Short mmCIF file of C-alpha atoms in Angstrom, two decimals:
data_model
loop_
_atom_site.label_atom_id
_atom_site.label_comp_id
_atom_site.label_asym_id
_atom_site.label_seq_id
_atom_site.Cartn_x
_atom_site.Cartn_y
_atom_site.Cartn_z
CA UNK N 1 -8.85 -10.56 -6.86
CA UNK N 2 -8.46 -12.62 -10.02
CA UNK N 3 -5.78 -10.29 -11.43
CA UNK N 4 -3.65 -10.17 -8.29
CA UNK N 5 -4.01 -13.90 -7.70
CA UNK N 6 -3.23 -14.83 -11.31
CA UNK N 7 -0.13 -12.63 -11.29
CA UNK N 8 1.20 -13.89 -7.94
CA UNK N 9 0.79 -10.49 -6.26
CA UNK N 10 -1.72 -11.45 -3.56
CA UNK N 11 -2.90 -14.80 -2.34
CA UNK N 12 -5.95 -15.86 -0.42
CA UNK N 13 -6.40 -16.26 3.29
CA UNK N 14 -6.61 -20.05 3.13
CA UNK N 15 -9.37 -22.51 2.45
CA UNK N 16 -9.73 -21.26 -1.12
CA UNK N 17 -11.00 -17.87 0.10
CA UNK N 18 -9.77 -14.40 -0.81
CA UNK N 19 -11.84 -12.56 1.84
CA UNK N 20 -12.41 -9.38 -0.22
CA UNK N 21 -14.18 -7.57 2.62
CA UNK N 22 -11.49 -8.41 5.17
CA UNK N 23 -9.06 -5.67 6.01
CA UNK N 24 -5.48 -5.48 4.80
CA UNK N 25 -2.73 -5.18 7.38
CA UNK N 26 0.40 -3.11 7.01
CA UNK N 27 2.44 -6.33 6.84
CA UNK N 28 0.21 -7.71 4.06
CA UNK N 29 0.85 -4.67 1.87
CA UNK N 30 4.59 -4.84 2.55
CA UNK N 31 4.48 -8.52 1.59
CA UNK N 32 2.62 -7.77 -1.65
CA UNK N 33 5.19 -5.15 -2.70
CA UNK N 34 7.96 -7.62 -1.81
CA UNK N 35 6.22 -10.30 -3.92
CA UNK N 36 5.98 -7.88 -6.84
CA UNK N 37 9.76 -7.45 -6.66
CA UNK N 38 10.34 -11.20 -6.75
CA UNK N 39 11.10 -11.56 -3.01
CA UNK N 40 14.71 -10.36 -3.19
CA UNK N 41 17.26 -11.41 -0.60
CA UNK N 42 17.41 -9.15 2.43
CA UNK N 43 20.25 -8.16 4.67
CA UNK N 44 20.11 -6.63 8.08
CA UNK N 45 17.04 -5.98 10.15
CA UNK N 46 14.02 -3.74 9.74
CA UNK N 47 14.87 -1.61 12.75
CA UNK N 48 11.35 -1.89 14.19
CA UNK N 49 10.82 -3.22 17.69
CA UNK N 50 7.63 -5.05 16.65
CA UNK N 51 9.03 -6.78 13.52
CA UNK N 52 10.70 -9.81 15.00
CA UNK N 53 12.91 -12.29 13.19
CA UNK N 54 11.22 -15.30 11.67
CA UNK N 55 7.75 -13.85 11.11
CA UNK N 56 6.02 -14.38 7.75
CA UNK N 57 6.46 -10.65 7.00
CA UNK N 58 9.98 -10.06 8.41
CA UNK N 59 11.86 -10.20 5.10
CA UNK N 60 9.16 -8.18 3.33
CA UNK N 61 9.21 -5.35 5.86
CA UNK N 62 13.02 -5.39 6.01
CA UNK N 63 13.31 -5.13 2.22
CA UNK N 64 10.65 -2.40 2.00
CA UNK N 65 12.47 -0.36 4.66
CA UNK N 66 15.77 -0.69 2.79
CA UNK N 67 14.06 0.48 -0.41
CA UNK N 68 12.45 3.40 1.50
CA UNK N 69 8.95 2.25 0.57
CA UNK N 70 7.55 1.74 4.07
CA UNK N 71 8.15 3.60 7.27
CA UNK N 72 7.00 3.21 10.82
CA UNK N 73 5.07 5.32 13.25
CA UNK N 74 8.06 7.27 14.50
CA UNK N 75 8.16 5.54 17.88
CA UNK N 76 10.24 2.59 16.69
CA UNK N 77 7.24 0.48 15.73
CA UNK N 78 5.83 -0.56 12.37
CA UNK N 79 2.47 -2.02 13.42
CA UNK N 80 2.62 -5.07 11.13
CA UNK N 81 -0.80 -6.37 12.16
CA UNK N 82 -2.48 -2.94 12.18
CA UNK N 83 -5.18 -2.42 9.59
CA UNK N 84 -3.76 -0.25 6.83
CA UNK N 85 -5.56 2.98 6.09
CA UNK N 86 -6.34 4.37 2.69
CA UNK N 87 -3.79 7.15 3.10
CA UNK N 88 -1.11 4.71 4.30
CA UNK N 89 -1.55 2.46 1.27
CA UNK N 90 -1.52 5.52 -1.01
CA UNK N 91 1.79 6.61 0.55
CA UNK N 92 3.30 3.14 0.11
CA UNK N 93 2.20 2.86 -3.51
CA UNK N 94 3.48 6.39 -4.18
CA UNK N 95 6.92 5.48 -2.83
CA UNK N 96 6.91 2.16 -4.69
CA UNK N 97 6.00 3.86 -7.98
CA UNK N 98 8.84 6.36 -7.43
CA UNK N 99 11.20 3.46 -6.60
CA UNK N 100 10.25 1.84 -9.94
CA UNK N 101 10.94 5.09 -11.80
CA UNK N 102 7.30 5.82 -12.60
CA UNK N 103 6.32 9.47 -13.05
CA UNK N 104 4.77 10.47 -9.73
CA UNK N 105 4.54 14.20 -10.47
CA UNK N 106 0.79 14.28 -11.18
CA UNK N 107 -1.45 15.80 -8.52
CA UNK N 108 -5.23 15.96 -8.44
CA UNK N 109 -7.11 18.86 -6.91
CA UNK N 110 -8.74 17.26 -3.87
CA UNK N 111 -10.75 20.36 -2.96
CA UNK N 112 -13.99 18.67 -4.06
CA UNK N 113 -13.70 16.19 -1.19
CA UNK N 114 -15.24 17.43 2.04
CA UNK N 115 -12.78 15.42 4.17
CA UNK N 116 -9.60 16.52 2.39
CA UNK N 117 -8.41 18.28 5.56
CA UNK N 118 -8.32 14.87 7.27
CA UNK N 119 -5.49 13.71 4.99
CA UNK N 120 -2.33 13.53 7.11
CA UNK N 121 0.56 15.76 6.06
CA UNK N 122 2.82 12.83 5.18
CA UNK N 123 0.16 11.43 2.82
CA UNK N 124 -1.06 14.62 1.13
CA UNK N 125 1.10 14.33 -2.00
CA UNK N 126 0.53 10.58 -2.20
CA UNK N 127 -3.25 10.92 -2.01
CA UNK N 128 -3.25 13.68 -4.65
CA UNK N 129 -1.01 11.54 -6.88
CA UNK N 130 -3.07 8.36 -6.38
CA UNK N 131 -6.22 10.27 -7.28
CA UNK N 132 -4.62 11.92 -10.33
CA UNK N 133 -3.23 8.58 -11.52
CA UNK N 134 -6.69 6.99 -11.26
CA UNK N 135 -5.53 4.55 -8.61
CA UNK N 136 -7.65 5.84 -5.75
CA UNK N 137 -11.00 7.50 -6.06
CA UNK N 138 -13.23 8.67 -3.28
CA UNK N 139 -15.37 6.41 -1.14
CA UNK N 140 -18.21 8.62 -2.37
CA UNK N 141 -18.47 11.56 -4.72
CA UNK N 142 -17.49 13.91 -1.90
CA UNK N 143 -15.33 11.86 0.51
CA UNK N 144 -11.88 10.30 0.43
CA UNK N 145 -11.97 8.65 3.87
CA UNK N 146 -8.17 8.87 4.20
CA UNK N 147 -8.05 7.35 7.69
CA UNK N 148 -10.52 4.63 6.84
CA UNK N 149 -9.43 1.01 6.55
CA UNK N 150 -8.49 -0.49 3.20
CA UNK N 151 -10.18 -3.81 2.48
CA UNK N 152 -8.41 -6.61 0.67
CA UNK N 153 -10.59 -5.93 -2.38
CA UNK N 154 -9.62 -2.24 -2.35
CA UNK N 155 -5.93 -3.14 -1.96
CA UNK N 156 -6.21 -5.62 -4.84
CA UNK N 157 -7.84 -2.98 -7.06
CA UNK N 158 -5.16 -0.40 -6.22
CA UNK N 159 -2.38 -2.88 -6.93
CA UNK N 160 -3.97 -3.97 -10.21
CA UNK N 161 -4.30 -0.34 -11.33
CA UNK N 162 -0.71 0.39 -10.32
CA UNK N 163 0.59 -2.65 -12.20
CA UNK N 164 -1.36 -1.59 -15.28
CA UNK N 165 0.12 1.92 -15.01
CA UNK N 166 3.67 0.61 -14.58
CA UNK N 167 3.42 -1.60 -17.67
CA UNK N 168 2.18 1.15 -20.00
#
């Protein structure tokens, strides 16, 4: 939390609190990536029926869509307030790292995780990359919990590790 706060990547939830055990939403992660890019000007719209103009996350989602970093559910919605899952955040960080020109070719063998079959097809490469890059480890020695929620502390740790990797 200190790293992401000090570097302007994530802020607290108000009242001087970071809420490390609170869950991260899909919009929060899009906002963090947008912050990391210096909040560039956006043009157009996100294309999602549930990302309305004038919301705190509208520009962030719109920019992330244009950069091909985030995607929706396939039914025209993004789910900005939905809790982000571990595999969703891995996929977003994978796309962001590729966008930044980082080598995303590494893949870990996830066969040691008993729940590896629960990783969605769209997130399989991202989860293997995140594990190989040391960004995302299991929730235990034998589980990844790909569909489990990502807390704000977990998101902060992933972002810190990614930033450290990108600056090497």
